[in-house]
Amino acid sequence: MKLYVYDHCPFCVRSRMIFGLKEVACEIITLPNDDEETPARLIGKKMLPVLVTESNEAMGESLDIVKYIDETYGSSVLKMSDNPEIETWMEEATKLIYPLAIPRWANSDFEEFRQDAARQYFVNKKEAVFGPFQRLLEQTEIMVNEMNVQLEILEGLFAQQERDSEYFSLTDIRLFPLLRSLSIVKGIHWPPQIDAWRREMALGTRVNLNDDIAT
Ligand SMILES: N[C@@H](CCC(=O)N[C@@H](CS)C(=O)NCC(=O)O)C(=O)O
């Protein structure tokens, strides 16, 4: 199997997670961000992740890939129920996480940005939506402070939640990539339970955190 991804992409992280959690072998291929041809050929649009299955079928949509791998290989690990409070938390938190992470991704040495043209493609596309990166970077302090408040709220939701070391929910599959996205931002105060969980998940899923390149 082949999984086409961008390293920065939280949707791609969702798909990468299930291979790590289930220890299913897969070749991970990072495409240049400006490669429009490969995803268009596979799924008819410029969007990753894309999985090419053992029967050579191309599948888009991160959660479809997660469910397919969970159902097809070994016994299911997605047995826990979604957490509606954390789902609601994520809807709000993404409004801060993306403006914080995107300009930092653009400056990173992630493989999809190795060529200048690929990096510029990303900058052009995201600045058209989020505004100039310089302006986003100037708002770092205020956004980090707000994010740290949000993380304390998440810590409270974590404390109430039943957890199982073997089984996961789709909420977990959606949450870890967001926390991983946030890990590229310096000055984040990780509350203890969330910090332990994201580290444990990084090991279990074999998806690295970005603390070491945080700016
Ligand atoms: N609903 C899709 C969303 C995937 C998505 O938005 N992928 C982004 C990367 S994070 C993408 O490929 N955007 C097009 C681009 O980057 O040019 C999924 O869950 O797979």
Coordinates of C-alpha atoms and ligand atoms in Angstrom, one line a residue, residues 6 8-12 14 33 46-49 60-63 121-122 125-126, ligand 1:
Y6 CA 2.2 16.2 3.1
H8 CA 2.3 19.4 7.7
C9 CA -1.2 18.2 6.8
P10 CA -3.4 17.3 9.9
F11 CA -5.7 15.3 7.6
C12 CA -2.8 13.2 6.4
R14 CA -5.2 11.2 10.8
N33 CA 3.1 20.7 -2.4
K46 CA -5.6 18.2 -5.8
M47 CA -6.1 16.9 -2.2
L48 CA -4.2 14.6 0.1
P49 CA -4.1 12.2 1.9
G60 CA -9.2 10.0 -0.7
E61 CA -10.7 11.4 2.5
S62 CA -8.7 10.9 5.7
L63 CA -11.4 9.3 7.8
Y121 CA 2.7 27.5 -4.0
F122 CA 1.7 26.9 -0.4
K125 CA -2.7 29.5 -1.6
K126 CA -2.8 30.1 2.2
Ligands
LIG1 N1 -11.7 16.3 3.9 C1 -10.4 16.0 3.5 C2 -9.5 17.2 3.6 C3 -8.1 17.0 3.2 C4 -7.4 18.4 3.0 O1 -7.9 19.5 3.2 N2 -6.1 18.3 2.6 C5 -5.4 19.5 2.3 C6 -4.0 19.5 2.9 S1 -4.1 19.7 4.7 C7 -5.1 19.6 0.8 O2 -4.7 18.6 0.2 N3 -5.3 20.8 0.2 C8 -5.0 21.1 -1.1 C9 -3.7 21.8 -1.2 O3 -2.9 21.8 -0.2 O4 -3.3 22.3 -2.2 C10 -9.8 14.8 4.3 O5 -10.2 14.7 5.4 O6 -9.0 14.0 3.7

